[in-house]
Amino acid sequence: MKDLKFVTKILHCKFAKEDAHGSLHMPVYDNVTFEFKSAEDIELAFAGKKPSHMYSRISNPTVEHFEKKLKSVTNAIGVIALSSGMAAISNTIFAIASTGDNIITSKHLFGNTYSLFEQTLKDWGLATRYTDLTKVELVESLIDKKTRAIFLETITNPQLEVADIKALSRLARARGIPIIADTTMTPPYIFDSKEFGVDIEAISSTKWISGGATSVGGVIIDNGLYDWRKNSKLARDAAKYGPFAFLTKLRREVYRNLGACMAPHNAYLQSLGLETLAMRADAACSNTQKLAEFLEGQSKVRLVNHPGLKRSPYFKTAQKQFKEKPGAVLTFDLGSKQECFKFINGLKLIRRATNLHDNRTLVLHPASTIFCEYSPELKKDMGVRETLIRLSVGIEDTGDLIADIKQGLREIK
Amino acid sequence: MKIKVNGKDEILKQGSVSVEELLKIFKVESPDAVTVQLNGEFLKTSDFKKTGLKEGDVVDFLYLMGGGRCR
């Protein structure tokens, strides 16, 4: 059948090889190595002339099936699964950039990503140029011959900023550099990255995709839009592998050598998670919208931030980019850090935990947790206020969440 | 018709065939996962059916394990 839709494609994605026992789910191949019938067969496999797995750090049937399922609902040329979202970002950067190069991004980044750029990669000689990605002219002024990518989060965390990705991709295309997007908050189903000109997606599949935090994982998706001959590090690979230069560089060098592979058991869990992604995203996005609107009417709440609110400066862009599903995270400000803590401690249903897109609603005070390593000045620069609370909204019944928030707010006198 | 497949000279008794037909003739494993290079250029999977082979063509089948293939 042709023209299958998102959920059907995922549920009915065929195995690469018929299962010996007719299993409906791809079994967990939790082994390390795979046997060959002859020396000639091993030679062919190593040369990429035979579709065989050799060693699970490089590829594995369960992991491959997860990659295949995800690929079936994108227009990508390839997907690689990794051990975490941070592995997806770091592997991508290591594949395309070298010492002396630079990338352009926003300071409004997930705290660990900022740390990766500002500490880990800085030590290896990669410069990160920070700007406001919602202003294309500022981005353009930072591009030079050593710029290897524009890196963005489709919805920044916790600022919930939304850049105009089509405008950025037009600029990137004109200047011959790729767009790398962390689409963790808006995975396939919510955001068609290829349509908006994103070259590479780096996702923490721990969040939405895993099924609501069942396991840690990451994915890299190559949409096949970028001409890798324009990247000095990949030019030689591009001459040999054409549009597959980036994926080949990863699979046969960077990903292989760094060893950030996804565990087969995690791939199994994440494959199951993918099957319900659409339903969970519908429920969580709907809950988020209702909670944001409810919080706007509460006198103790000073400011509510969610790109789904009509007064949000990112409302129109978010509606256009995310098919009217502008994520399932919202933030709001109370009067002080003390009020935030009283609210958080007063909750009886919503969990106090650091993650996004669990099936349960999670609450966090970002300034004292995921941004605790940064100075007050830097936190201010990053838009992380002491008065800010983040809710990652789950799929519970909306009324129960509103009732819990009401009792949390009652703790603030 | 003489062509070169994966570095070996081959004679196709069928005459001119498409890339899709060539995959069947050579009983290529996991045909939905194979990437095809024709005379050094990568083909999109969607072009396998409409791309005919001619005398002297050089075809390589390549597997980028883990989902790498043209659409």
CSV table of C-alpha atoms in Angstrom, one decimal:
chain,number,residue,atom,x,y,z
A,1,MET,CA,0.0,0.0,0.0
A,2,LYS,CA,1.1,3.5,-0.8
A,3,ASP,CA,0.7,6.8,1.1
A,4,LEU,CA,0.6,5.3,4.5
A,5,LYS,CA,0.5,7.8,7.4
A,6,PHE,CA,2.8,8.3,10.3
A,7,VAL,CA,1.6,5.7,12.9
A,8,THR,CA,0.9,3.0,10.3
A,9,LYS,CA,4.4,3.4,8.8
A,10,ILE,CA,6.0,2.9,12.2
A,11,LEU,CA,3.8,0.0,13.2
A,12,HIS,CA,4.3,-1.8,9.9
A,13,CYS,CA,8.0,-1.1,9.2
A,14,LYS,CA,9.5,-4.3,7.9
A,15,PHE,CA,12.5,-6.0,9.3
A,16,ALA,CA,15.6,-6.0,7.3
A,17,LYS,CA,15.5,-9.8,7.3
A,18,GLU,CA,12.7,-12.1,8.1
A,19,ASP,CA,12.6,-13.2,11.7
A,20,ALA,CA,13.3,-16.9,12.2
A,21,HIS,CA,10.4,-17.2,14.6
A,22,GLY,CA,8.0,-14.8,13.0
A,23,SER,CA,8.2,-12.3,15.9
A,24,LEU,CA,6.0,-9.2,15.4
A,25,HIS,CA,8.5,-7.0,17.4
A,26,MET,CA,12.2,-6.9,16.5
A,27,PRO,CA,13.8,-9.1,19.1
A,28,VAL,CA,16.6,-7.8,21.3
A,29,TYR,CA,19.9,-8.9,19.8
A,30,ASP,CA,21.9,-8.3,22.9
A,31,ASN,CA,25.0,-10.0,21.6
A,32,VAL,CA,28.3,-8.3,20.6
A,33,THR,CA,29.5,-10.1,17.5
A,34,PHE,CA,28.1,-11.8,14.4
A,35,GLU,CA,29.5,-14.9,12.6
A,36,PHE,CA,30.2,-15.3,8.9
A,37,LYS,CA,30.2,-18.4,6.7
A,38,SER,CA,33.5,-17.6,5.0
A,39,ALA,CA,36.5,-15.2,5.0
A,40,GLU,CA,35.2,-13.9,1.7
A,41,ASP,CA,31.9,-12.9,3.4
A,42,ILE,CA,33.7,-11.0,6.1
A,43,GLU,CA,35.8,-9.2,3.5
A,44,LEU,CA,32.6,-8.2,1.6
A,45,ALA,CA,30.9,-7.0,4.9
A,46,PHE,CA,33.9,-4.9,5.8
A,47,ALA,CA,33.9,-3.4,2.4
A,48,GLY,CA,30.2,-2.5,2.7
A,49,LYS,CA,29.3,-4.9,-0.1
A,50,LYS,CA,27.2,-7.2,2.0
A,51,PRO,CA,24.4,-6.2,4.4
A,52,SER,CA,25.7,-7.8,7.5
A,53,HIS,CA,26.3,-6.7,11.1
A,54,MET,CA,29.8,-7.4,12.4
A,55,TYR,CA,30.1,-5.9,15.8
A,56,SER,CA,27.3,-4.2,17.9
A,57,ARG,CA,29.3,-1.0,18.6
A,58,ILE,CA,29.1,-0.3,14.9
A,59,SER,CA,25.7,-1.7,14.0
A,60,ASN,CA,23.2,-4.1,15.5
A,61,PRO,CA,19.9,-5.6,14.2
A,62,THR,CA,17.7,-4.2,17.0
A,63,VAL,CA,19.3,-0.8,16.7
A,64,GLU,CA,19.1,-0.9,12.9
A,65,HIS,CA,15.4,-1.6,13.1
A,66,PHE,CA,14.8,1.3,15.4
A,67,GLU,CA,16.7,3.5,12.9
A,68,LYS,CA,14.7,2.1,10.1
A,69,LYS,CA,11.4,2.8,11.8
A,70,LEU,CA,12.4,6.4,12.5
A,71,LYS,CA,13.6,6.8,9.0
A,72,SER,CA,10.3,5.5,7.6
A,73,VAL,CA,8.5,8.6,8.9
A,74,THR,CA,11.0,11.2,7.7
A,75,ASN,CA,12.3,12.1,4.2
A,76,ALA,CA,15.9,11.6,5.4
A,77,ILE,CA,18.6,9.7,3.6
A,78,GLY,CA,19.8,8.0,6.9
A,79,VAL,CA,19.4,7.8,10.6
A,80,ILE,CA,22.0,6.8,13.2
A,81,ALA,CA,21.0,5.9,16.8
A,82,LEU,CA,23.4,6.7,19.6
A,83,SER,CA,23.7,6.4,23.3
A,84,SER,CA,22.2,9.8,24.2
A,85,GLY,CA,21.2,13.1,22.8
A,86,MET,CA,24.5,14.7,23.9
A,87,ALA,CA,26.3,11.9,21.9
A,88,ALA,CA,24.2,12.9,18.9
A,89,ILE,CA,25.3,16.5,19.2
A,90,SER,CA,28.9,15.8,19.9
A,91,ASN,CA,29.3,13.1,17.2
A,92,THR,CA,27.8,15.5,14.7
A,93,ILE,CA,30.1,18.4,15.6
A,94,PHE,CA,33.2,16.1,15.6
A,95,ALA,CA,32.2,14.8,12.1
A,96,ILE,CA,32.0,18.3,10.5
A,97,ALA,CA,34.4,20.6,12.4
A,98,SER,CA,38.0,20.7,13.3
A,99,THR,CA,40.3,22.8,15.5
A,100,GLY,CA,40.2,26.5,14.3
A,101,ASP,CA,36.6,26.2,13.0
A,102,ASN,CA,33.6,27.8,14.5
A,103,ILE,CA,29.9,27.2,14.8
A,104,ILE,CA,27.1,29.8,15.4
A,105,THR,CA,24.4,29.3,17.9
A,106,SER,CA,22.4,31.0,20.6
A,107,LYS,CA,23.2,31.3,24.3
A,108,HIS,CA,19.7,30.1,24.9
A,109,LEU,CA,20.7,26.4,24.9
A,110,PHE,CA,20.1,23.4,27.0
A,111,GLY,CA,22.7,23.7,29.8
A,112,ASN,CA,24.7,20.6,29.0
A,113,THR,CA,24.9,21.6,25.3
A,114,TYR,CA,26.2,25.0,26.3
A,115,SER,CA,28.8,23.2,28.5
A,116,LEU,CA,29.8,21.0,25.6
A,117,PHE,CA,30.4,24.0,23.4
A,118,GLU,CA,31.9,26.3,26.0
A,119,GLN,CA,34.1,23.8,27.9
A,120,THR,CA,34.6,20.4,26.2
A,121,LEU,CA,34.8,21.5,22.5
A,122,LYS,CA,36.5,24.8,23.3
A,123,ASP,CA,39.4,22.9,24.8
A,124,TRP,CA,39.7,21.1,21.4
A,125,GLY,CA,39.9,24.4,19.6
A,126,LEU,CA,36.4,24.9,18.3
A,127,ALA,CA,35.0,28.4,18.7
A,128,THR,CA,31.3,29.0,19.4
A,129,ARG,CA,29.8,32.3,18.4
A,130,TYR,CA,26.7,33.2,20.3
A,131,THR,CA,24.0,35.4,18.9
A,132,ASP,CA,20.3,35.9,18.8
A,133,LEU,CA,19.1,33.3,16.3
A,134,THR,CA,15.7,35.0,15.9
A,135,LYS,CA,17.6,37.9,14.2
A,136,VAL,CA,18.9,36.5,10.9
A,137,GLU,CA,21.0,39.6,10.2
A,138,LEU,CA,23.0,39.1,13.4
A,139,VAL,CA,23.7,35.5,12.4
A,140,GLU,CA,24.9,36.6,9.0
A,141,SER,CA,27.3,39.0,10.4
A,142,LEU,CA,29.1,36.2,12.3
A,143,ILE,CA,29.6,33.8,9.3
A,144,ASP,CA,33.1,33.5,8.0
A,145,LYS,CA,35.2,31.0,6.0
A,146,LYS,CA,35.7,28.9,9.1
A,147,THR,CA,32.0,28.6,10.0
A,148,ARG,CA,31.0,25.0,9.8
A,149,ALA,CA,27.3,25.1,11.0
A,150,ILE,CA,24.5,27.1,12.5
A,151,PHE,CA,23.3,25.1,15.5
A,152,LEU,CA,19.8,25.7,16.9
A,153,GLU,CA,17.2,24.2,19.2
A,154,THR,CA,13.8,24.3,17.6
A,155,ILE,CA,12.3,25.4,20.9
A,156,THR,CA,15.0,26.5,23.3
A,157,ASN,CA,15.0,25.2,26.8
A,158,PRO,CA,13.8,26.8,29.1
A,159,GLN,CA,13.5,30.1,27.3
A,160,LEU,CA,11.0,28.5,24.8
A,161,GLU,CA,12.3,30.8,22.0
A,162,VAL,CA,11.4,29.8,18.4
A,163,ALA,CA,13.6,30.9,15.6
A,164,ASP,CA,12.4,31.2,12.0
A,165,ILE,CA,14.1,28.1,10.7
A,166,LYS,CA,13.2,28.7,7.0
A,167,ALA,CA,14.9,32.1,7.2
A,168,LEU,CA,18.0,30.7,8.8
A,169,SER,CA,18.2,27.8,6.3
A,170,ARG,CA,17.9,30.3,3.4
A,171,LEU,CA,20.9,32.2,4.9
A,172,ALA,CA,22.8,29.0,5.5
A,173,ARG,CA,22.1,27.7,2.0
A,174,ALA,CA,23.3,31.0,0.5
A,175,ARG,CA,26.5,30.9,2.6
A,176,GLY,CA,27.2,27.2,2.0
A,177,ILE,CA,26.9,26.0,5.6
A,178,PRO,CA,24.5,23.4,7.1
A,179,ILE,CA,21.8,23.9,9.7
A,180,ILE,CA,22.0,21.5,12.6
A,181,ALA,CA,18.8,21.4,14.7
A,182,ASP,CA,18.3,19.9,18.1
A,183,THR,CA,14.7,18.9,17.6
A,184,THR,CA,14.3,17.1,20.9
A,185,MET,CA,11.2,19.3,21.8
A,186,THR,CA,9.7,18.8,18.3
A,187,PRO,CA,10.6,15.4,16.9
A,188,PRO,CA,9.2,14.0,13.6
A,189,TYR,CA,5.4,14.0,13.7
A,190,ILE,CA,5.5,17.5,15.2
A,191,PHE,CA,8.2,19.1,12.9
A,192,ASP,CA,9.1,18.2,9.3
A,193,SER,CA,12.7,19.4,9.5
A,194,LYS,CA,13.4,18.7,5.8
A,195,GLU,CA,10.6,21.0,4.7
A,196,PHE,CA,12.1,23.8,6.7
A,197,GLY,CA,15.6,23.3,5.3
A,198,VAL,CA,17.3,21.6,8.3
A,199,ASP,CA,20.2,19.6,7.1
A,200,ILE,CA,20.9,17.5,10.2
A,201,GLU,CA,18.7,16.7,13.2
A,202,ALA,CA,20.3,15.8,16.5
A,203,ILE,CA,17.7,14.5,19.0
A,204,SER,CA,17.7,13.3,22.5
A,205,SER,CA,15.4,10.3,21.9
A,206,THR,CA,15.3,9.8,25.7
A,207,LYS,CA,12.4,12.3,25.7
A,208,TRP,CA,9.5,12.0,23.3
A,209,ILE,CA,10.7,9.1,21.2
A,210,SER,CA,11.6,6.6,23.9
A,211,GLY,CA,8.0,6.3,25.0
A,212,GLY,CA,8.2,8.8,27.8
A,213,ALA,CA,11.6,8.3,29.4
A,214,THR,CA,11.9,4.6,29.2
A,215,SER,CA,15.6,4.7,28.3
A,216,VAL,CA,18.4,7.0,27.3
A,217,GLY,CA,19.2,7.5,23.6
A,218,GLY,CA,19.9,9.9,20.8
A,219,VAL,CA,19.5,10.0,17.0
A,220,ILE,CA,21.2,11.8,14.2
A,221,ILE,CA,19.0,12.3,11.1
A,222,ASP,CA,20.6,13.4,7.8
A,223,ASN,CA,18.0,15.0,5.5
A,224,GLY,CA,20.3,14.7,2.5
A,225,LEU,CA,20.0,18.4,1.7
A,226,TYR,CA,23.6,19.6,2.2
A,227,ASP,CA,26.3,19.3,-0.4
A,228,TRP,CA,29.2,18.0,1.8
A,229,ARG,CA,31.7,19.0,-0.9
A,230,LYS,CA,31.4,22.5,0.7
A,231,ASN,CA,32.7,21.2,4.0
A,232,SER,CA,36.5,21.1,4.1
A,233,LYS,CA,36.6,18.2,6.5
A,234,LEU,CA,34.2,16.1,4.5
A,235,ALA,CA,35.1,17.1,1.0
A,236,ARG,CA,37.2,13.9,0.4
A,237,ASP,CA,34.3,11.7,1.7
A,238,ALA,CA,31.9,13.6,-0.5
A,239,ALA,CA,33.9,12.8,-3.5
A,240,LYS,CA,33.6,9.1,-2.7
A,241,TYR,CA,30.3,8.8,-1.0
A,242,GLY,CA,28.3,11.8,-2.4
A,243,PRO,CA,25.3,12.6,-0.3
A,244,PHE,CA,26.2,9.9,2.2
A,245,ALA,CA,29.5,11.6,3.1
A,246,PHE,CA,28.4,12.7,6.6
A,247,LEU,CA,26.7,9.4,7.5
A,248,THR,CA,29.7,7.4,6.2
A,249,LYS,CA,32.1,9.6,8.2
A,250,LEU,CA,30.0,8.9,11.3
A,251,ARG,CA,29.4,5.2,10.8
A,252,ARG,CA,33.0,4.4,9.6
A,253,GLU,CA,34.9,6.8,11.7
A,254,VAL,CA,33.5,9.2,14.3
A,255,TYR,CA,30.6,7.2,15.7
A,256,ARG,CA,32.6,4.0,15.5
A,257,ASN,CA,35.7,5.4,17.2
A,258,LEU,CA,33.9,7.3,19.9
A,259,GLY,CA,31.8,4.3,20.7
A,260,ALA,CA,28.6,6.1,21.5
A,261,CYS,CA,26.4,3.3,20.3
A,262,MET,CA,22.8,2.8,21.4
A,263,ALA,CA,22.4,-0.3,23.6
A,264,PRO,CA,20.2,-2.9,21.8
A,265,HIS,CA,17.8,-3.1,24.8
A,266,ASN,CA,17.3,0.6,24.7
A,267,ALA,CA,16.7,0.4,20.9
A,268,TYR,CA,13.9,-2.1,21.6
A,269,LEU,CA,12.3,0.2,24.2
A,270,GLN,CA,12.7,3.2,21.9
A,271,SER,CA,11.1,1.3,19.0
A,272,LEU,CA,8.1,0.6,21.2
A,273,GLY,CA,8.1,4.2,22.2
A,274,LEU,CA,8.0,5.4,18.6
A,275,GLU,CA,4.8,3.4,18.1
A,276,THR,CA,2.9,5.7,20.5
A,277,LEU,CA,4.8,9.0,19.8
A,278,ALA,CA,1.9,10.6,17.9
A,279,MET,CA,-0.8,9.8,20.5
A,280,ARG,CA,1.4,11.0,23.3
A,281,ALA,CA,2.4,14.1,21.5
A,282,ASP,CA,-1.2,15.0,20.8
A,283,ALA,CA,-2.2,14.5,24.5
A,284,ALA,CA,0.8,16.3,26.0
A,285,CYS,CA,0.6,19.3,23.6
A,286,SER,CA,-3.1,19.6,24.3
A,287,ASN,CA,-2.5,19.5,28.1
A,288,THR,CA,0.2,22.1,27.8
A,289,GLN,CA,-2.0,24.5,26.0
A,290,LYS,CA,-4.7,24.1,28.6
A,291,LEU,CA,-2.3,24.5,31.5
A,292,ALA,CA,-0.7,27.6,30.0
A,293,GLU,CA,-4.1,29.2,29.5
A,294,PHE,CA,-5.1,28.3,33.1
A,295,LEU,CA,-1.9,29.7,34.6
A,296,GLU,CA,-2.4,33.0,32.7
A,297,GLY,CA,-5.5,33.6,34.8
A,298,GLN,CA,-3.8,33.0,38.2
A,299,SER,CA,-3.0,36.1,40.2
A,300,LYS,CA,0.1,34.6,41.9
A,301,VAL,CA,1.6,33.8,38.5
A,302,ARG,CA,3.5,36.7,37.1
A,303,LEU,CA,4.3,35.6,33.6
A,304,VAL,CA,3.5,32.4,31.6
A,305,ASN,CA,5.7,31.5,28.6
A,306,HIS,CA,4.6,29.0,26.0
A,307,PRO,CA,4.8,29.4,22.2
A,308,GLY,CA,1.2,28.2,21.9
A,309,LEU,CA,-0.1,31.4,23.7
A,310,LYS,CA,-1.3,34.0,21.2
A,311,ARG,CA,0.6,36.8,23.0
A,312,SER,CA,3.9,34.9,22.7
A,313,PRO,CA,6.2,36.6,20.2
A,314,TYR,CA,6.9,33.2,18.7
A,315,PHE,CA,3.2,32.1,18.3
A,316,LYS,CA,3.0,32.6,14.5
A,317,THR,CA,6.4,31.0,13.8
A,318,ALA,CA,5.6,28.1,16.1
A,319,GLN,CA,2.2,27.5,14.5
A,320,LYS,CA,3.8,27.5,11.0
A,321,GLN,CA,6.7,25.2,12.0
A,322,PHE,CA,5.2,22.7,14.4
A,323,LYS,CA,1.8,21.9,12.9
A,324,GLU,CA,0.0,23.7,15.7
A,325,LYS,CA,1.7,21.5,18.3
A,326,PRO,CA,4.2,24.0,19.9
A,327,GLY,CA,5.7,21.5,22.3
A,328,ALA,CA,4.8,20.3,25.7
A,329,VAL,CA,6.9,22.5,27.9
A,330,LEU,CA,5.9,25.7,29.6
A,331,THR,CA,7.5,28.0,32.0
A,332,PHE,CA,6.0,30.6,34.4
A,333,ASP,CA,7.4,33.1,36.9
A,334,LEU,CA,6.4,33.4,40.6
A,335,GLY,CA,7.4,36.2,42.9
A,336,SER,CA,10.7,34.8,44.2
A,337,LYS,CA,12.9,31.7,44.4
A,338,GLN,CA,11.2,31.0,47.8
A,339,GLU,CA,7.8,31.1,46.2
A,340,CYS,CA,9.0,28.7,43.5
A,341,PHE,CA,10.2,26.2,46.1
A,342,LYS,CA,7.0,26.5,48.1
A,343,PHE,CA,5.0,25.8,45.0
A,344,ILE,CA,7.1,22.8,43.9
A,345,ASN,CA,7.0,21.3,47.4
A,346,GLY,CA,3.3,21.8,47.6
A,347,LEU,CA,2.6,19.6,44.5
A,348,LYS,CA,1.2,16.1,45.2
A,349,LEU,CA,0.9,14.7,41.7
A,350,ILE,CA,3.4,16.5,39.5
A,351,ARG,CA,6.9,15.0,40.0
A,352,ARG,CA,10.0,16.8,41.0
A,353,ALA,CA,12.4,15.6,38.4
A,354,THR,CA,14.8,16.7,35.7
A,355,ASN,CA,13.7,15.5,32.3
A,356,LEU,CA,11.4,16.4,29.4
A,357,HIS,CA,8.5,14.5,27.9
A,358,ASP,CA,8.1,11.8,30.4
A,359,ASN,CA,4.5,10.6,30.3
A,360,ARG,CA,4.2,12.2,33.8
A,361,THR,CA,4.3,15.9,34.3
A,362,LEU,CA,7.6,17.0,35.8
A,363,VAL,CA,8.4,20.2,37.5
A,364,LEU,CA,11.9,21.9,37.9
A,365,HIS,CA,13.4,25.1,39.1
A,366,PRO,CA,16.0,25.5,36.3
A,367,ALA,CA,18.2,28.1,38.0
A,368,SER,CA,19.1,25.9,40.9
A,369,THR,CA,19.3,22.6,39.0
A,370,ILE,CA,20.3,22.3,35.3
A,371,PHE,CA,21.9,25.7,35.2
A,372,CYS,CA,23.4,25.6,38.7
A,373,GLU,CA,27.0,25.5,37.4
A,374,TYR,CA,26.6,29.0,35.8
A,375,SER,CA,27.2,32.4,37.4
A,376,PRO,CA,24.2,34.7,38.2
A,377,GLU,CA,25.3,37.0,35.3
A,378,LEU,CA,25.5,34.2,32.8
A,379,LYS,CA,22.1,32.8,34.0
A,380,LYS,CA,20.6,36.2,33.4
A,381,ASP,CA,22.2,36.3,30.0
A,382,MET,CA,20.7,32.9,29.3
A,383,GLY,CA,17.2,34.0,30.4
A,384,VAL,CA,17.2,31.7,33.4
A,385,ARG,CA,15.6,33.6,36.2
A,386,GLU,CA,15.5,32.6,39.9
A,387,THR,CA,11.7,33.1,39.7
A,388,LEU,CA,11.2,30.7,36.8
A,389,ILE,CA,9.5,27.3,37.0
A,390,ARG,CA,9.6,24.8,34.2
A,391,LEU,CA,6.8,22.2,33.6
A,392,SER,CA,7.3,19.4,31.2
A,393,VAL,CA,3.7,18.4,30.7
A,394,GLY,CA,2.7,14.8,30.5
A,395,ILE,CA,-0.4,12.9,29.3
A,396,GLU,CA,-2.4,12.8,32.6
A,397,ASP,CA,-6.0,14.0,32.7
A,398,THR,CA,-5.9,17.7,32.4
A,399,GLY,CA,-8.3,18.3,35.3
A,400,ASP,CA,-6.0,16.4,37.7
A,401,LEU,CA,-3.0,18.5,36.7
A,402,ILE,CA,-4.9,21.8,37.2
A,403,ALA,CA,-6.1,20.6,40.6
A,404,ASP,CA,-2.5,19.9,41.6
A,405,ILE,CA,-1.2,23.2,40.4
A,406,LYS,CA,-4.0,25.0,42.3
A,407,GLN,CA,-2.9,23.3,45.5
A,408,GLY,CA,0.7,24.2,44.8
A,409,LEU,CA,-0.2,27.8,44.3
A,410,ARG,CA,-2.2,27.8,47.6
A,411,GLU,CA,1.1,27.1,49.4
A,412,ILE,CA,2.2,30.6,48.5
A,413,LYS,CA,0.7,33.0,51.0
B,1,MET,CA,25.7,-6.5,-22.7
B,2,LYS,CA,28.9,-6.1,-20.7
B,3,ILE,CA,28.9,-4.2,-17.5
B,4,LYS,CA,31.0,-4.2,-14.3
B,5,VAL,CA,29.3,-5.0,-11.0
B,6,ASN,CA,31.1,-4.7,-7.7
B,7,GLY,CA,34.4,-4.6,-9.6
B,8,LYS,CA,33.7,-7.8,-11.7
B,9,ASP,CA,33.0,-8.0,-15.4
B,10,GLU,CA,29.6,-9.4,-16.0
B,11,ILE,CA,27.6,-10.2,-19.1
B,12,LEU,CA,23.9,-9.6,-19.0
B,13,LYS,CA,22.0,-12.1,-21.2
B,14,GLN,CA,18.8,-10.1,-20.7
B,15,GLY,CA,20.3,-7.1,-22.6
B,16,SER,CA,19.5,-3.7,-21.3
B,17,VAL,CA,17.8,-3.8,-17.9
B,18,SER,CA,16.9,-1.2,-15.2
B,19,VAL,CA,18.8,-0.9,-11.9
B,20,GLU,CA,15.8,-2.4,-10.1
B,21,GLU,CA,15.9,-5.4,-12.4
B,22,LEU,CA,19.7,-5.7,-11.9
B,23,LEU,CA,19.1,-6.0,-8.1
B,24,LYS,CA,16.8,-9.0,-8.8
B,25,ILE,CA,19.1,-10.6,-11.3
B,26,PHE,CA,22.0,-10.5,-8.9
B,27,LYS,CA,19.8,-11.5,-6.0
B,28,VAL,CA,21.1,-8.6,-4.0
B,29,GLU,CA,20.5,-9.1,-0.3
B,30,SER,CA,18.2,-6.6,1.5
B,31,PRO,CA,17.4,-4.7,-1.7
B,32,ASP,CA,15.6,-2.0,0.3
B,33,ALA,CA,18.7,-1.2,2.2
B,34,VAL,CA,21.2,-1.1,-0.7
B,35,THR,CA,22.8,2.0,-2.0
B,36,VAL,CA,23.7,1.9,-5.7
B,37,GLN,CA,26.5,3.8,-7.4
B,38,LEU,CA,26.3,4.0,-11.2
B,39,ASN,CA,29.5,5.2,-12.8
B,40,GLY,CA,30.6,6.8,-9.6
B,41,GLU,CA,27.3,8.7,-9.0
B,42,PHE,CA,24.9,7.7,-6.2
B,43,LEU,CA,21.4,6.9,-7.5
B,44,LYS,CA,18.2,7.8,-5.6
B,45,THR,CA,16.1,4.7,-4.8
B,46,SER,CA,13.2,6.3,-6.5
B,47,ASP,CA,15.3,6.3,-9.7
B,48,PHE,CA,16.2,2.6,-9.6
B,49,LYS,CA,13.2,1.7,-11.8
B,50,LYS,CA,13.6,4.3,-14.4
B,51,THR,CA,17.4,4.1,-14.7
B,52,GLY,CA,18.4,1.8,-17.6
B,53,LEU,CA,21.9,0.3,-17.8
B,54,LYS,CA,24.0,0.5,-20.9
B,55,GLU,CA,27.1,-1.2,-22.3
B,56,GLY,CA,30.2,-0.5,-20.2
B,57,ASP,CA,28.4,0.8,-17.1
B,58,VAL,CA,30.0,0.4,-13.7
B,59,VAL,CA,27.7,-0.5,-10.9
B,60,ASP,CA,28.5,-0.8,-7.2
B,61,PHE,CA,26.2,-2.0,-4.4
B,62,LEU,CA,27.0,-0.5,-1.1
B,63,TYR,CA,25.5,-1.0,2.4
B,64,LEU,CA,25.7,1.8,4.9
B,65,MET,CA,24.4,-0.3,7.8
B,66,GLY,CA,21.8,1.5,9.8
B,67,GLY,CA,19.5,3.2,7.4
B,68,GLY,CA,21.8,4.9,4.9
B,69,ARG,CA,20.1,4.8,1.5
B,70,CYS,CA,18.8,7.1,-1.2
B,71,ARG,CA,15.0,7.6,-1.4
